[in-house]
PDB file of C-alpha atoms in Angstrom:
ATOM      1  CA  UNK J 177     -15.303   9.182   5.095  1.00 72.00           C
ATOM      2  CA  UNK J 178     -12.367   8.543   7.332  1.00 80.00           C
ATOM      3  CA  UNK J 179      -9.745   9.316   5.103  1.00 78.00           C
ATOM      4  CA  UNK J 180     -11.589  12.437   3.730  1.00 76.00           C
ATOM      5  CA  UNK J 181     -11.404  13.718   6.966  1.00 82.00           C
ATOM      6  CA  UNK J 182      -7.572  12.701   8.325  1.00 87.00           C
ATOM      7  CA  UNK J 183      -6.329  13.831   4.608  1.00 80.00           C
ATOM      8  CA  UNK J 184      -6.256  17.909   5.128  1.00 79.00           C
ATOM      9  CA  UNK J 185      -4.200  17.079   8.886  1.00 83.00           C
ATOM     10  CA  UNK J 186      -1.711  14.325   6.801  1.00 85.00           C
ATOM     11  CA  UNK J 187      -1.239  16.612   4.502  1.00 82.00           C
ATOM     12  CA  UNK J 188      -0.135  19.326   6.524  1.00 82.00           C
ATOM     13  CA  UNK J 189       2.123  16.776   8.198  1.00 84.00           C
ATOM     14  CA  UNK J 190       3.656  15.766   5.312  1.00 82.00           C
ATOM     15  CA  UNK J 191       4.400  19.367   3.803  1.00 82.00           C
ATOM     16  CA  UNK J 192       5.478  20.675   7.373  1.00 82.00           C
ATOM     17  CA  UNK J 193       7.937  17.456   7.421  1.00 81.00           C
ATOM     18  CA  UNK J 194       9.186  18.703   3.766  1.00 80.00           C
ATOM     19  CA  UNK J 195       9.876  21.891   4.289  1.00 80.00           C
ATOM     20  CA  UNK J 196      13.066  21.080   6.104  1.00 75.00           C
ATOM     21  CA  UNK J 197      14.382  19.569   3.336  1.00 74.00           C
ATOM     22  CA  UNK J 198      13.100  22.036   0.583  1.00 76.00           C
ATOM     23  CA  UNK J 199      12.785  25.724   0.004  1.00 75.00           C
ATOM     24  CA  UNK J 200       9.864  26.783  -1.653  1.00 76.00           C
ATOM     25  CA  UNK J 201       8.774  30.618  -1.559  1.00 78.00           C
ATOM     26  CA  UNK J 202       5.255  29.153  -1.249  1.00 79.00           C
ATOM     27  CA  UNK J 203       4.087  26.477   0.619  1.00 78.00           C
ATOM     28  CA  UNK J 204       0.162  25.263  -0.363  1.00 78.00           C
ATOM     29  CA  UNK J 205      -1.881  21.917  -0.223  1.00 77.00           C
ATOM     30  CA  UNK J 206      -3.466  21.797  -3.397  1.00 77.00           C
ATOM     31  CA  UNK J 207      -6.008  19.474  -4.615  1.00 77.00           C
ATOM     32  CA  UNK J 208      -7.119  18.930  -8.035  1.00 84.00           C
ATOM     33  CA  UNK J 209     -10.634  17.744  -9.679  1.00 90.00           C
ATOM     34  CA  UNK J 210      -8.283  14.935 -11.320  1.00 91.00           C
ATOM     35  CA  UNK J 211      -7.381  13.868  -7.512  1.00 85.00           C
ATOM     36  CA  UNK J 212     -11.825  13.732  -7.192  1.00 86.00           C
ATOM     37  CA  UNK J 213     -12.235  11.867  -9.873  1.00 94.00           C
ATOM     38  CA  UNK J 214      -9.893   9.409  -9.109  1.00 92.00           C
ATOM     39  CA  UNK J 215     -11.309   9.268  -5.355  1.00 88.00           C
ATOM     40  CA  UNK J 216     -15.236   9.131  -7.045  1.00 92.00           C
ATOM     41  CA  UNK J 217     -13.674   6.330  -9.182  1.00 96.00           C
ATOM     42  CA  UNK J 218     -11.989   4.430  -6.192  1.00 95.00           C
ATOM     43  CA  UNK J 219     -15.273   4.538  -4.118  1.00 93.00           C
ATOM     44  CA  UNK J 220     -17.435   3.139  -7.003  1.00 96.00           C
ATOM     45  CA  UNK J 221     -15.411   0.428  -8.087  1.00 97.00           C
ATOM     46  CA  UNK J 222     -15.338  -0.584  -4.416  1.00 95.00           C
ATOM     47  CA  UNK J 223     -18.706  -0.320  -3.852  1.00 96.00           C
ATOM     48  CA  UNK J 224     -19.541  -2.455  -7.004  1.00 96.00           C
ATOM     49  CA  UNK J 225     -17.154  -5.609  -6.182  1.00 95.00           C
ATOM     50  CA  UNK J 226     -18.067  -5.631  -2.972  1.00 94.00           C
ATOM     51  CA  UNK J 227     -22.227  -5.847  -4.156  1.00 93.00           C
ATOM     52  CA  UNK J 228     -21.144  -8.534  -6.710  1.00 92.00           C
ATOM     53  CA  UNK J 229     -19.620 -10.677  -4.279  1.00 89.00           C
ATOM     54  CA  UNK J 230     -22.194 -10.574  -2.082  1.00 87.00           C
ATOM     55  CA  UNK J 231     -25.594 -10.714  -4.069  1.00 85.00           C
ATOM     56  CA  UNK J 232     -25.967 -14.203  -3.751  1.00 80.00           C
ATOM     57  CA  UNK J 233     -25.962 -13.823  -0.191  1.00 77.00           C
ATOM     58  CA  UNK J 234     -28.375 -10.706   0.491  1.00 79.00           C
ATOM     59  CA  UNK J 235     -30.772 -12.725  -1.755  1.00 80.00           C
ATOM     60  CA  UNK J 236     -30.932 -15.523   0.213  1.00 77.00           C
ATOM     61  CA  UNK J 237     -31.924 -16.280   3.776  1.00 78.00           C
ATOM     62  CA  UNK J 238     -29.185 -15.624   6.652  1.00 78.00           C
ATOM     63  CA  UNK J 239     -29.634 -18.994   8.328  1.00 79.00           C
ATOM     64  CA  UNK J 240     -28.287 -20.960   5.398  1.00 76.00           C
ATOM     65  CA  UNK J 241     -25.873 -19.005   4.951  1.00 73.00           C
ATOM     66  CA  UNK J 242     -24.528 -19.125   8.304  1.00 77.00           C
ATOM     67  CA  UNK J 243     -24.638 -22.665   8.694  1.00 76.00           C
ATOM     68  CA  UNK J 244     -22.486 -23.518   5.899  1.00 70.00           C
ATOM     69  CA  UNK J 245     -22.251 -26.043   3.194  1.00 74.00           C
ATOM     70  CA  UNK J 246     -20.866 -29.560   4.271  1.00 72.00           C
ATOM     71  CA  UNK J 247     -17.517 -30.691   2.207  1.00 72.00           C
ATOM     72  CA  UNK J 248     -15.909 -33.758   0.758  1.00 75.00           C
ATOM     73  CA  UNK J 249     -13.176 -34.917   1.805  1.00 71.00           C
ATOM     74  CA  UNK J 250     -10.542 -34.490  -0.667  1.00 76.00           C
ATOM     75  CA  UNK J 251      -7.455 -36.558  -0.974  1.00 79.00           C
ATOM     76  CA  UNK J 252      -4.324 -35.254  -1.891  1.00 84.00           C
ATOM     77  CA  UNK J 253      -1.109 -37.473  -3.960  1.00 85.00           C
ATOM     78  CA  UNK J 254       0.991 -36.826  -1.349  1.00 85.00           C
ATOM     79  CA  UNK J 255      -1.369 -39.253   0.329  1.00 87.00           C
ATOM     80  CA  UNK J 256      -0.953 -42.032  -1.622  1.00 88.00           C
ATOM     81  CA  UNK J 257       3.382 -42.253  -0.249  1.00 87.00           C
ATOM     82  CA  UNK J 258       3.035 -43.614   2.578  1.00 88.00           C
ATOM     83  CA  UNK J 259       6.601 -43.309   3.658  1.00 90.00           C
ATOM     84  CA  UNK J 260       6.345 -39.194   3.810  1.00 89.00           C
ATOM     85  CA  UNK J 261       2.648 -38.949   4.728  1.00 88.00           C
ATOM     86  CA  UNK J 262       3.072 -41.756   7.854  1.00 91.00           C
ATOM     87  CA  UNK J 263       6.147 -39.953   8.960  1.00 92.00           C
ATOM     88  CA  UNK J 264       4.692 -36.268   9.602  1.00 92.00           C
ATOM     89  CA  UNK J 265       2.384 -35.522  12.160  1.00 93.00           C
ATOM     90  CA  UNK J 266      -1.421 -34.739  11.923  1.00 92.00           C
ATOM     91  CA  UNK J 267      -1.202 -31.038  12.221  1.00 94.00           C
ATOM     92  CA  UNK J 268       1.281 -31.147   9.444  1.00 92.00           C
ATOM     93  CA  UNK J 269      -1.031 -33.229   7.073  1.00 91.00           C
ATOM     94  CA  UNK J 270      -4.058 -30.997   7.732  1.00 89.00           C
ATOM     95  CA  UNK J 271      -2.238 -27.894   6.506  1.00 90.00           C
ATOM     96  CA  UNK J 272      -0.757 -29.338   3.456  1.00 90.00           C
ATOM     97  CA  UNK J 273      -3.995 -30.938   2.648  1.00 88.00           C
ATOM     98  CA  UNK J 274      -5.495 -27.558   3.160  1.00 87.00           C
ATOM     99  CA  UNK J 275      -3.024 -25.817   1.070  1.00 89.00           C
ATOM    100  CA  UNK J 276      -3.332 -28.386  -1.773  1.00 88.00           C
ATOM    101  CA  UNK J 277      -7.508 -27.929  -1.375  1.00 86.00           C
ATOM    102  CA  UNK J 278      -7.437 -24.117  -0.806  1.00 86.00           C
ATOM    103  CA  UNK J 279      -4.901 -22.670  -3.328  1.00 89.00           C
ATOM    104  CA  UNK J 280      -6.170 -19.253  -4.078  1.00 92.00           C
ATOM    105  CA  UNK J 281      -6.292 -19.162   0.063  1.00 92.00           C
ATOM    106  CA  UNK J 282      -2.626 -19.834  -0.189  1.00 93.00           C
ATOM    107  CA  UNK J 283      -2.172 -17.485  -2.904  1.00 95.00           C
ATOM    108  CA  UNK J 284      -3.156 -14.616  -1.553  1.00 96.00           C
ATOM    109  CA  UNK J 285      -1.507 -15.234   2.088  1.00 94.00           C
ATOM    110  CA  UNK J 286       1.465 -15.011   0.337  1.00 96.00           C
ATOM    111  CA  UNK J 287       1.030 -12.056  -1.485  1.00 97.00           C
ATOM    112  CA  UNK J 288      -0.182 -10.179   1.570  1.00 96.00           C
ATOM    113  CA  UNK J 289       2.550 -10.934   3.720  1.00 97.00           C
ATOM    114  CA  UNK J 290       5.028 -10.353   0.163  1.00 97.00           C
ATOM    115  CA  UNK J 291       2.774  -7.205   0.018  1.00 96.00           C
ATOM    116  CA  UNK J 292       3.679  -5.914   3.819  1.00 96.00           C
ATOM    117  CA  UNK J 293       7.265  -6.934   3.957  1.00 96.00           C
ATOM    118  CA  UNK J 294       7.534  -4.671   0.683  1.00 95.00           C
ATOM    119  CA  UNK J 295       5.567  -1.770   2.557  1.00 95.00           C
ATOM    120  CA  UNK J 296       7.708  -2.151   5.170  1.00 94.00           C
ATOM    121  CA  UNK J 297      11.014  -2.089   3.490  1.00 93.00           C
ATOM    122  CA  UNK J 298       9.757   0.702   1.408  1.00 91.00           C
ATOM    123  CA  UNK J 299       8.491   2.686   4.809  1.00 90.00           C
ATOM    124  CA  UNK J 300      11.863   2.053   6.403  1.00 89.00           C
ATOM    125  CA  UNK J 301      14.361   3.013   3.182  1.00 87.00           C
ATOM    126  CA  UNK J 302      12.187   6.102   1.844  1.00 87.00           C
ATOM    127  CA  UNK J 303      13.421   8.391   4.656  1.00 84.00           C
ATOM    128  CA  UNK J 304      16.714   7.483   4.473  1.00 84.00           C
ATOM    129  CA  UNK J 305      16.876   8.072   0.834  1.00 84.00           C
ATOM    130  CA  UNK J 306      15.360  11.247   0.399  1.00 82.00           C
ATOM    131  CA  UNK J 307      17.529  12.025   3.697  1.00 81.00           C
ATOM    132  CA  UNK J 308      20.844  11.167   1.636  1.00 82.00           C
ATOM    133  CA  UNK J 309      19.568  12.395  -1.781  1.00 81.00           C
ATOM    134  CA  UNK J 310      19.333  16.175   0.101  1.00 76.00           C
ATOM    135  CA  UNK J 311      22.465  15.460   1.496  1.00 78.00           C
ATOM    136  CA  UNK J 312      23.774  14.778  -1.841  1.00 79.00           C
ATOM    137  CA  UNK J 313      22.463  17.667  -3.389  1.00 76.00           C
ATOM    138  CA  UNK J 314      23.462  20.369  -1.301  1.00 74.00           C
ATOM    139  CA  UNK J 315      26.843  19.070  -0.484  1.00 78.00           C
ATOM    140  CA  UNK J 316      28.231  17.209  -3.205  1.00 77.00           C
ATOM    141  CA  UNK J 317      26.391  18.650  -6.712  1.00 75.00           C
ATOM    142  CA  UNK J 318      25.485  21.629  -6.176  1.00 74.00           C
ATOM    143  CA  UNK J 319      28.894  23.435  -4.652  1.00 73.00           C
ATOM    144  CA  UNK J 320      29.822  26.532  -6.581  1.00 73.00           C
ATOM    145  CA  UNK J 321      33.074  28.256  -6.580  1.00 75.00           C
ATOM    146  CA  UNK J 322      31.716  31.822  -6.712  1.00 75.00           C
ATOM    147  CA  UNK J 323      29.272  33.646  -5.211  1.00 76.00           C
ATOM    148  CA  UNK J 324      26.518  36.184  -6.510  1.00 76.00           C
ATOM    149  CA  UNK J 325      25.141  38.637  -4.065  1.00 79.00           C
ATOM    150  CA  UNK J 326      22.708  41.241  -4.951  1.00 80.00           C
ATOM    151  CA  UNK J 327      21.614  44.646  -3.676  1.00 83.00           C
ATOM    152  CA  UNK J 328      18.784  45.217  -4.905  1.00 84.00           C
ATOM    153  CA  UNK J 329      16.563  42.216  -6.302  1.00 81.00           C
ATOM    154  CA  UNK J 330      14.081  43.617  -7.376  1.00 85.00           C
ATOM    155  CA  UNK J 331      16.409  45.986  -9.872  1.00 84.00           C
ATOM    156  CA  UNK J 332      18.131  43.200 -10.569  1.00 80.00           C
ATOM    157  CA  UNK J 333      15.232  41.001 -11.790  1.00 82.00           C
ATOM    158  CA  UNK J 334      13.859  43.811 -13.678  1.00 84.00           C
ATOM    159  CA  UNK J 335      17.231  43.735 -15.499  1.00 81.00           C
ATOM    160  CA  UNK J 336      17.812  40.417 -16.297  1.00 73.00           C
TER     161      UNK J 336
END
């Protein structure tokens, strides 16, 4: 609901930011019932994961839930060398043993923080290449030796 809301005031942002870059004899936000059904299609696949992963636990009653289900202790091989594992403190063997015991935990840390450092990169470097690719454009590619002026444009388009 959020984003259906900010969208028409982004979207103004972004074409008022573009329009010093490009000239366009008309400047519109246009939106598209392919743009809908990909929104519709967002929203329900959403919706759906987020019900299947928490069935189980609407089913049942909150208080076991909340309290939590006791674990083994797990031992990892890095245990069993006793001249690393003595050496490193016990902060340091907790989060290996909880990186070795939690892996898709792991997993996905790192591919969130991969996931923002790309996001961030990409935030930073878009502006400056769409900043040189004008550049580039209107003063290296596109310099012409003559120039056409015209009257009458209208005549002129009715000509040609």
């Amino acid at each position: 609901m959020a984003g259906a809301a900010i969208s028409p005031l982004m979207s103004l942002f972004v074409l008022e930011t573009q329009k010093t870059m490009f000239t366009l004899p008309h400047w519109q936000i246009a939106y598209s019932r392919s743009s809908l059904v990909v929104i519709l299609l967002v929203i329900f696949i959403c919706t759906l994961s987020a019900y299947l992963a928490s069935r189980q636990v609407i089913k049942g009653l909150p208080a076991v839930f909340l309290r939590g289900k006791t674990k083994k202790v797990h031992h990892i091989f890095l245990e069993k060398v006793p001249l690393f594992w003595n050496r490193i403190s016990d902060e340091t063997k907790w989060a290996i043993r909880d990186a070795f015991i939690n892996r898709v935990r792991v997993l996905m840390g790192i591919v969130g923080v991969a996931g923002s450092m790309m996001l961030l990169i990409a935030g930073v470097g878009m502006p400056i290449s769409m900043n040189h690719l004008v550049d580039k454009a209107y003063n290296t590619d596109f310099l012409y030796a003559k120039r056409l002026t015209v009257a009458n444009y209208n005549q002129a388009a009715k000509t040609y």
